[in-house]
Every structure is written in structure tokens, then in C-alpha cells.
């Protein structure tokens, strides 16, 4: 028996230990946020197990939504829940109510389940102002007001990527321990990448700046090597690769869908939050210049809980290029 190896396994940075360490940096904290995160982690473990059992898509969609609703309500720390699966927001009963709003897509990319592609859960957390009855306005806030965001990817391994507003960290589920272990500390996206990720099947409906940008990826004017195209069609998987390897992920608006397909609250905002925390950028293509800067995707103020928006996110320099193309079009 290897006692040294066993001793090392007890000195791991688990996600619970990590969150508690972060909590000590805020002396005023009462632990509510840590408890909420622990319930989200529990939901992720449960859904991971269900995905690995190979349930069909419809069952998994319903199951994962129920799992997260129950986990979040039972935490006693939430007041409003917005799920991609539910048309209306869920308002928690006063007896179980806390001060946090959670927006989430319980199983993003679930149409890919049968072909074994990585899928995942995406979430974002807001806090309501004290002393008033929760309303939808507490959720319809710009993404920059989020306290935390993350996703859990269910694939060849189960990976949870989290930001509480001071950098991005990745944790991998160790099945033998039943714990998420810190495997990707302080993730930083490369300043420029060699990959672009977009559904080129929609190319004929794109606007000018998007078409020009993708053309420049394939045929760079300066004679440099073209970027490689990688598109899985599962946002969690595509964004995860972009975060680790650099490059850009695009889901633009087009003639058929001027507002794109991705939902602002539980897809665009959490992924933009993570990307900016890792040193990248996020841009919707629709924001105007204000205070001598082009607004971030996180400046968007949603008007409906299931509102959609185009999104361009990834390495700082790559997103900067497409921002310049949109700015040039605006001036013409």
C-alpha cells in the first residue's frame, strides 16, 4: 500500500476547500454564497451521473431541470430562478427564500447527447438588493452585475469552470473521491488564437463585418497562416476549447435570426463573464460606441428573461479585430 500517495490524495484543493478559502477573504461573509455554490456543485454531480447512464434527450432535459430547481430551492439561499427549460421564472416561497438569483441552462447542447458530444450546464448568479420583494427586475440586470458564473461540461471527463469575479479556475471530477479537484488554476486565455469557431452553414445570411472577418480568418491579407475552423455545435464544448487554446467563438445574428440564437441571461452573460475574467473579450456586434469605447456584451440590459443576442467572444486581439470591422461599418 502506497501511504505517501494516499496522503497526497488528502491534500488536494477540492472545490469546497477552494470556495471556503475564497470566503475567508471576505470577513463580512456569512457563508450563504458558499452554501449556494455547494448546491450547484451537487446538481452538476447528479446530472453528470445521469448523462453517463445514457438516458434519452427528453428525459435528461426534464431531469436536469428538476435536479437544479430542487437543489437551488433547497439551499435556502435563492429567491428567483430562471431556467432555459421554463417559460416563466420561478419565485421561491418566502420560507425558503435567500438573496440570490440564479439563471441557468440545465443541459446546453442536449441535442448532441446521442452522438457522444460534450454537453453541459451553464449558470450565472446575481444578488438582490436587501429589503424588498423580489421582482423580475432583479434578474433583468446587465451581465457585469453578476457575482459569479460558470459551466460544468459532461464529456470524457466532468469539468467545472468557475469565476467568482477574481479570475477563472477549472475543476475536474475525480469519480473515486466524488469530488471536484482544482486542475486548471487561474485560467488565462491566450491573447491571440489560431482557431475560429462558427456555423458556416449560415454564411449566406451573415452581415458584412462577420463575412469579412471569417474571410480574413481563411485568407489573411498579411500572408500569415490561416486560422483553423473548429465547430462542435455545443456551446459549452466550443467555449471550453476557446478558453483553453485561444481563438474566437462566433454566433452572429443574420438575416434569418437578427438577434442570433443564444440566450442573453444564461448563455451569453455567463460565458462572456468567464471570458473577460480570463483576459479575453465579449462583444455582441450590436453595441454602439459610448464614452469612447465599444461596450462589452456584459453591458447589455435584457428586457425579457429569454431574450437572445448575437455574440463574439474569445481572445482579446481576435475579438478586437471584429469590433473594428463593426465600428468601420457604423461610420460608413
GROMACS .gro file of C-alpha atoms in nm:
model
  332
    1UNK     CA    1   0.000   0.000   0.000
    2UNK     CA    2   0.141   0.337  -0.103
    3UNK     CA    3   0.086   0.552   0.208
    4UNK     CA    4   0.264   0.855   0.058
    5UNK     CA    5   0.033   0.852  -0.246
    6UNK     CA    6  -0.275   0.817  -0.022
    7UNK     CA    7  -0.157   1.105   0.197
    8UNK     CA    8  -0.110   1.320  -0.114
    9UNK     CA    9  -0.469   1.245  -0.221
   10UNK     CA   10  -0.597   1.402   0.101
   11UNK     CA   11  -0.406   1.725   0.037
   12UNK     CA   12  -0.597   1.816  -0.279
   13UNK     CA   13  -0.760   2.151  -0.349
   14UNK     CA   14  -1.123   2.047  -0.377
   15UNK     CA   15  -1.384   2.294  -0.496
   16UNK     CA   16  -1.531   2.304  -0.143
   17UNK     CA   17  -1.193   2.392   0.006
   18UNK     CA   18  -1.134   2.647  -0.270
   19UNK     CA   19  -1.467   2.823  -0.211
   20UNK     CA   20  -1.411   2.828   0.167
   21UNK     CA   21  -1.064   2.979   0.112
   22UNK     CA   22  -1.222   3.250  -0.104
   23UNK     CA   23  -1.481   3.310   0.169
   24UNK     CA   24  -1.208   3.392   0.424
   25UNK     CA   25  -1.109   3.691   0.204
   26UNK     CA   26  -1.447   3.846   0.288
   27UNK     CA   27  -1.468   3.878   0.668
   28UNK     CA   28  -1.828   4.003   0.645
   29UNK     CA   29  -1.936   3.681   0.469
   30UNK     CA   30  -2.184   3.454   0.648
   31UNK     CA   31  -2.127   3.159   0.416
   32UNK     CA   32  -2.452   3.194   0.216
   33UNK     CA   33  -2.271   3.216  -0.116
   34UNK     CA   34  -2.056   2.911  -0.034
   35UNK     CA   35  -2.368   2.711   0.054
   36UNK     CA   36  -2.534   2.812  -0.275
   37UNK     CA   37  -2.228   2.706  -0.476
   38UNK     CA   38  -2.216   2.372  -0.295
   39UNK     CA   39  -2.576   2.304  -0.404
   40UNK     CA   40  -2.490   2.393  -0.766
   41UNK     CA   41  -2.193   2.153  -0.747
   42UNK     CA   42  -2.422   1.879  -0.613
   43UNK     CA   43  -2.660   1.936  -0.905
   44UNK     CA   44  -2.370   1.907  -1.150
   45UNK     CA   45  -2.259   1.575  -0.998
   46UNK     CA   46  -2.613   1.439  -1.021
   47UNK     CA   47  -2.656   1.541  -1.386
   48UNK     CA   48  -2.311   1.402  -1.471
   49UNK     CA   49  -2.418   1.061  -1.339
   50UNK     CA   50  -2.746   1.075  -1.534
   51UNK     CA   51  -2.568   1.173  -1.859
   52UNK     CA   52  -2.322   0.883  -1.819
   53UNK     CA   53  -2.613   0.639  -1.781
   54UNK     CA   54  -2.719   0.724  -2.137
   55UNK     CA   55  -3.077   0.842  -2.077
   56UNK     CA   56  -3.255   0.981  -2.384
   57UNK     CA   57  -3.254   1.356  -2.451
   58UNK     CA   58  -3.610   1.441  -2.343
   59UNK     CA   59  -3.573   1.256  -2.014
   60UNK     CA   60  -3.237   1.421  -1.944
   61UNK     CA   61  -3.366   1.771  -2.025
   62UNK     CA   62  -3.655   1.734  -1.779
   63UNK     CA   63  -3.446   1.554  -1.517
   64UNK     CA   64  -3.159   1.802  -1.519
   65UNK     CA   65  -3.400   2.095  -1.486
   66UNK     CA   66  -3.578   1.933  -1.191
   67UNK     CA   67  -3.245   1.849  -1.026
   68UNK     CA   68  -3.122   2.209  -1.039
   69UNK     CA   69  -3.455   2.364  -0.936
   70UNK     CA   70  -3.470   2.135  -0.630
   71UNK     CA   71  -3.102   2.180  -0.544
   72UNK     CA   72  -3.127   2.560  -0.566
   73UNK     CA   73  -3.455   2.591  -0.374
   74UNK     CA   74  -3.339   2.351  -0.100
   75UNK     CA   75  -3.024   2.559  -0.049
   76UNK     CA   76  -3.246   2.822   0.117
   77UNK     CA   77  -3.029   3.090  -0.045
   78UNK     CA   78  -3.221   3.170  -0.365
   79UNK     CA   79  -3.523   3.389  -0.440
   80UNK     CA   80  -3.560   3.380  -0.822
   81UNK     CA   81  -3.460   3.106  -1.066
   82UNK     CA   82  -3.459   3.144  -1.444
   83UNK     CA   83  -3.417   2.822  -1.642
   84UNK     CA   84  -3.394   2.774  -2.017
   85UNK     CA   85  -3.646   2.492  -1.974
   86UNK     CA   86  -3.917   2.701  -1.803
   87UNK     CA   87  -4.115   2.973  -1.979
   88UNK     CA   88  -4.168   3.168  -1.655
   89UNK     CA   89  -3.923   3.249  -1.377
   90UNK     CA   90  -3.956   3.051  -1.051
   91UNK     CA   91  -4.011   3.263  -0.739
   92UNK     CA   92  -3.904   3.076  -0.426
   93UNK     CA   93  -4.150   3.056  -0.136
   94UNK     CA   94  -4.073   3.314   0.138
   95UNK     CA   95  -3.993   3.039   0.392
   96UNK     CA   96  -3.705   2.911   0.173
   97UNK     CA   97  -3.602   3.243   0.029
   98UNK     CA   98  -3.249   3.387   0.020
   99UNK     CA   99  -3.085   3.682  -0.153
  100UNK     CA  100  -2.951   3.524  -0.472
  101UNK     CA  101  -3.096   3.491  -0.822
  102UNK     CA  102  -2.966   3.206  -1.036
  103UNK     CA  103  -3.001   3.194  -1.415
  104UNK     CA  104  -2.912   2.865  -1.583
  105UNK     CA  105  -2.935   2.634  -1.879
  106UNK     CA  106  -2.956   2.291  -1.713
  107UNK     CA  107  -2.838   2.096  -2.018
  108UNK     CA  108  -2.696   2.304  -2.301
  109UNK     CA  109  -2.631   2.116  -2.625
  110UNK     CA  110  -2.857   1.825  -2.526
  111UNK     CA  111  -2.948   1.755  -2.890
  112UNK     CA  112  -2.590   1.619  -2.921
  113UNK     CA  113  -2.634   1.353  -2.650
  114UNK     CA  114  -2.688   1.059  -2.883
  115UNK     CA  115  -2.363   1.117  -3.075
  116UNK     CA  116  -2.146   1.143  -2.763
  117UNK     CA  117  -2.053   1.510  -2.796
  118UNK     CA  118  -1.973   1.703  -2.475
  119UNK     CA  119  -2.270   1.891  -2.330
  120UNK     CA  120  -2.303   2.097  -2.014
  121UNK     CA  121  -2.477   2.314  -1.758
  122UNK     CA  122  -2.428   2.694  -1.769
  123UNK     CA  123  -2.513   2.923  -1.476
  124UNK     CA  124  -2.486   3.280  -1.351
  125UNK     CA  125  -2.557   3.429  -1.008
  126UNK     CA  126  -2.695   3.773  -0.915
  127UNK     CA  127  -2.770   3.916  -0.572
  128UNK     CA  128  -3.084   4.119  -0.500
  129UNK     CA  129  -3.077   4.442  -0.303
  130UNK     CA  130  -3.185   4.397   0.058
  131UNK     CA  131  -3.523   4.493   0.189
  132UNK     CA  132  -3.765   4.447  -0.099
  133UNK     CA  133  -3.987   4.182  -0.252
  134UNK     CA  134  -3.803   4.007  -0.539
  135UNK     CA  135  -3.921   4.100  -0.890
  136UNK     CA  136  -3.810   4.014  -1.244
  137UNK     CA  137  -3.610   4.338  -1.249
  138UNK     CA  138  -3.369   4.172  -1.005
  139UNK     CA  139  -3.279   3.929  -1.285
  140UNK     CA  140  -3.301   4.166  -1.582
  141UNK     CA  141  -2.966   4.325  -1.500
  142UNK     CA  142  -2.654   4.373  -1.713
  143UNK     CA  143  -2.411   4.082  -1.703
  144UNK     CA  144  -2.146   4.294  -1.533
  145UNK     CA  145  -2.364   4.286  -1.218
  146UNK     CA  146  -2.320   3.908  -1.192
  147UNK     CA  147  -2.139   3.788  -0.881
  148UNK     CA  148  -2.032   3.458  -1.033
  149UNK     CA  149  -2.070   3.245  -1.342
  150UNK     CA  150  -1.961   2.905  -1.461
  151UNK     CA  151  -2.032   2.591  -1.655
  152UNK     CA  152  -1.998   2.219  -1.598
  153UNK     CA  153  -1.904   2.013  -1.903
  154UNK     CA  154  -2.004   1.647  -1.922
  155UNK     CA  155  -1.774   1.468  -2.164
  156UNK     CA  156  -1.470   1.241  -2.150
  157UNK     CA  157  -1.429   1.393  -1.803
  158UNK     CA  158  -1.658   1.612  -1.595
  159UNK     CA  159  -1.510   1.962  -1.574
  160UNK     CA  160  -1.648   2.259  -1.379
  161UNK     CA  161  -1.517   2.605  -1.471
  162UNK     CA  162  -1.599   2.883  -1.225
  163UNK     CA  163  -1.537   3.252  -1.169
  164UNK     CA  164  -1.645   3.443  -0.860
  165UNK     CA  165  -1.517   3.770  -1.004
  166UNK     CA  166  -1.144   3.729  -0.940
  167UNK     CA  167  -1.013   3.507  -1.218
  168UNK     CA  168  -1.123   3.172  -1.361
  169UNK     CA  169  -1.049   2.826  -1.223
  170UNK     CA  170  -1.122   2.478  -1.358
  171UNK     CA  171  -1.203   2.169  -1.153
  172UNK     CA  172  -1.225   1.806  -1.268
  173UNK     CA  173  -1.446   1.547  -1.102
  174UNK     CA  174  -1.247   1.260  -0.951
  175UNK     CA  175  -1.500   0.972  -0.961
  176UNK     CA  176  -1.311   0.772  -0.695
  177UNK     CA  177  -1.346   1.061  -0.447
  178UNK     CA  178  -1.672   1.209  -0.571
  179UNK     CA  179  -1.501   1.549  -0.551
  180UNK     CA  180  -1.413   1.823  -0.797
  181UNK     CA  181  -1.036   1.881  -0.780
  182UNK     CA  182  -0.859   2.200  -0.892
  183UNK     CA  183  -0.683   2.100  -1.217
  184UNK     CA  184  -0.678   2.431  -1.409
  185UNK     CA  185  -0.583   2.712  -1.169
  186UNK     CA  186  -0.610   3.075  -1.283
  187UNK     CA  187  -0.703   3.010  -1.647
  188UNK     CA  188  -0.582   3.282  -1.887
  189UNK     CA  189  -0.693   3.278  -2.249
  190UNK     CA  190  -0.409   3.340  -2.499
  191UNK     CA  191  -0.409   3.699  -2.629
  192UNK     CA  192  -0.449   3.574  -2.986
  193UNK     CA  193  -0.553   3.232  -3.110
  194UNK     CA  194  -0.529   3.014  -3.420
  195UNK     CA  195  -0.887   2.882  -3.417
  196UNK     CA  196  -1.222   3.030  -3.518
  197UNK     CA  197  -1.549   2.859  -3.430
  198UNK     CA  198  -1.870   2.936  -3.619
  199UNK     CA  199  -2.151   2.758  -3.804
  200UNK     CA  200  -2.052   2.837  -4.163
  201UNK     CA  201  -2.377   2.683  -4.286
  202UNK     CA  202  -2.535   3.022  -4.211
  203UNK     CA  203  -2.275   3.220  -4.411
  204UNK     CA  204  -2.511   3.333  -4.689
  205UNK     CA  205  -2.722   3.520  -4.431
  206UNK     CA  206  -2.437   3.694  -4.244
  207UNK     CA  207  -2.386   4.070  -4.234
  208UNK     CA  208  -2.080   4.244  -4.386
  209UNK     CA  209  -1.847   4.256  -4.083
  210UNK     CA  210  -1.897   3.887  -3.995
  211UNK     CA  211  -1.840   3.780  -4.357
  212UNK     CA  212  -1.526   3.995  -4.381
  213UNK     CA  213  -1.390   3.861  -4.052
  214UNK     CA  214  -1.437   3.494  -4.145
  215UNK     CA  215  -1.285   3.563  -4.487
  216UNK     CA  216  -0.980   3.714  -4.314
  217UNK     CA  217  -0.953   3.402  -4.094
  218UNK     CA  218  -0.930   3.185  -4.406
  219UNK     CA  219  -0.733   3.421  -4.630
  220UNK     CA  220  -0.524   3.658  -4.412
  221UNK     CA  221  -0.429   3.976  -4.602
  222UNK     CA  222  -0.080   3.981  -4.448
  223UNK     CA  223   0.009   3.638  -4.587
  224UNK     CA  224   0.018   3.471  -4.243
  225UNK     CA  225  -0.118   3.120  -4.182
  226UNK     CA  226  -0.498   3.093  -4.190
  227UNK     CA  227  -0.689   3.007  -3.873
  228UNK     CA  228  -0.828   2.656  -3.830
  229UNK     CA  229  -1.206   2.606  -3.816
  230UNK     CA  230  -1.336   2.404  -3.520
  231UNK     CA  231  -1.711   2.393  -3.457
  232UNK     CA  232  -1.878   2.132  -3.238
  233UNK     CA  233  -2.225   2.288  -3.210
  234UNK     CA  234  -2.236   2.255  -2.831
  235UNK     CA  235  -2.167   2.598  -2.677
  236UNK     CA  236  -2.006   2.460  -2.361
  237UNK     CA  237  -1.762   2.246  -2.561
  238UNK     CA  238  -1.679   2.521  -2.813
  239UNK     CA  239  -1.628   2.786  -2.544
  240UNK     CA  240  -1.422   2.549  -2.326
  241UNK     CA  241  -1.180   2.485  -2.613
  242UNK     CA  242  -1.166   2.858  -2.692
  243UNK     CA  243  -1.091   2.941  -2.327
  244UNK     CA  244  -0.802   2.693  -2.307
  245UNK     CA  245  -0.649   2.723  -2.655
  246UNK     CA  246  -0.747   3.076  -2.757
  247UNK     CA  247  -0.921   3.196  -3.071
  248UNK     CA  248  -1.277   3.320  -3.120
  249UNK     CA  249  -1.627   3.175  -3.090
  250UNK     CA  250  -1.894   3.346  -3.304
  251UNK     CA  251  -2.270   3.310  -3.307
  252UNK     CA  252  -2.370   3.617  -3.509
  253UNK     CA  253  -2.712   3.750  -3.592
  254UNK     CA  254  -2.811   3.702  -3.956
  255UNK     CA  255  -3.098   3.772  -4.196
  256UNK     CA  256  -3.298   3.477  -4.059
  257UNK     CA  257  -3.224   3.545  -3.692
  258UNK     CA  258  -3.121   3.912  -3.647
  259UNK     CA  259  -3.078   3.859  -3.272
  260UNK     CA  260  -2.885   3.536  -3.307
  261UNK     CA  261  -2.991   3.216  -3.132
  262UNK     CA  262  -2.816   3.226  -2.794
  263UNK     CA  263  -2.999   3.348  -2.484
  264UNK     CA  264  -2.863   3.651  -2.304
  265UNK     CA  265  -2.914   3.563  -1.937
  266UNK     CA  266  -2.793   3.204  -1.917
  267UNK     CA  267  -2.568   3.161  -2.223
  268UNK     CA  268  -2.426   3.495  -2.342
  269UNK     CA  269  -2.372   3.656  -1.998
  270UNK     CA  270  -2.208   3.365  -1.808
  271UNK     CA  271  -1.973   3.279  -2.096
  272UNK     CA  272  -1.886   3.648  -2.153
  273UNK     CA  273  -1.822   3.690  -1.778
  274UNK     CA  274  -1.581   3.394  -1.778
  275UNK     CA  275  -1.407   3.508  -2.097
  276UNK     CA  276  -1.345   3.861  -1.963
  277UNK     CA  277  -1.228   3.724  -1.627
  278UNK     CA  278  -0.975   3.511  -1.818
  279UNK     CA  279  -0.839   3.815  -2.005
  280UNK     CA  280  -1.047   3.785  -2.323
  281UNK     CA  281  -1.330   3.993  -2.464
  282UNK     CA  282  -1.700   3.954  -2.547
  283UNK     CA  283  -1.897   4.166  -2.793
  284UNK     CA  284  -2.249   4.141  -2.940
  285UNK     CA  285  -2.194   4.327  -3.266
  286UNK     CA  286  -2.489   4.550  -3.181
  287UNK     CA  287  -2.345   4.779  -2.915
  288UNK     CA  288  -2.268   5.134  -3.007
  289UNK     CA  289  -1.961   5.334  -2.907
  290UNK     CA  290  -2.011   5.505  -2.570
  291UNK     CA  291  -1.762   5.703  -2.361
  292UNK     CA  292  -1.505   5.646  -2.640
  293UNK     CA  293  -1.524   5.267  -2.607
  294UNK     CA  294  -1.729   4.991  -2.768
  295UNK     CA  295  -1.946   4.838  -2.499
  296UNK     CA  296  -1.889   4.483  -2.376
  297UNK     CA  297  -2.154   4.212  -2.408
  298UNK     CA  298  -2.187   4.241  -2.029
  299UNK     CA  299  -2.319   4.599  -2.065
  300UNK     CA  300  -2.633   4.472  -2.236
  301UNK     CA  301  -2.954   4.520  -2.033
  302UNK     CA  302  -3.204   4.242  -2.114
  303UNK     CA  303  -3.575   4.324  -2.129
  304UNK     CA  304  -3.706   3.965  -2.126
  305UNK     CA  305  -3.578   3.656  -1.945
  306UNK     CA  306  -3.539   3.451  -2.265
  307UNK     CA  307  -3.403   3.735  -2.481
  308UNK     CA  308  -3.148   3.641  -2.749
  309UNK     CA  309  -2.835   3.816  -2.870
  310UNK     CA  310  -2.551   3.765  -3.119
  311UNK     CA  311  -2.215   3.701  -2.951
  312UNK     CA  312  -1.846   3.713  -3.042
  313UNK     CA  313  -1.614   3.604  -2.762
  314UNK     CA  314  -1.260   3.479  -2.714
  315UNK     CA  315  -0.901   3.602  -2.729
  316UNK     CA  316  -0.860   3.977  -2.678
  317UNK     CA  317  -0.689   4.050  -3.012
  318UNK     CA  318  -0.925   3.831  -3.216
  319UNK     CA  319  -1.239   3.999  -3.076
  320UNK     CA  320  -1.072   4.338  -3.122
  321UNK     CA  321  -1.046   4.267  -3.496
  322UNK     CA  322  -1.417   4.205  -3.540
  323UNK     CA  323  -1.502   4.506  -3.323
  324UNK     CA  324  -1.301   4.722  -3.564
  325UNK     CA  325  -1.497   4.584  -3.861
  326UNK     CA  326  -1.828   4.672  -3.695
  327UNK     CA  327  -1.701   5.018  -3.596
  328UNK     CA  328  -1.591   5.081  -3.957
  329UNK     CA  329  -1.932   4.979  -4.092
  330UNK     CA  330  -2.104   5.208  -3.841
  331UNK     CA  331  -1.900   5.507  -3.963
  332UNK     CA  332  -1.985   5.442  -4.331
   0.00000   0.00000   0.00000
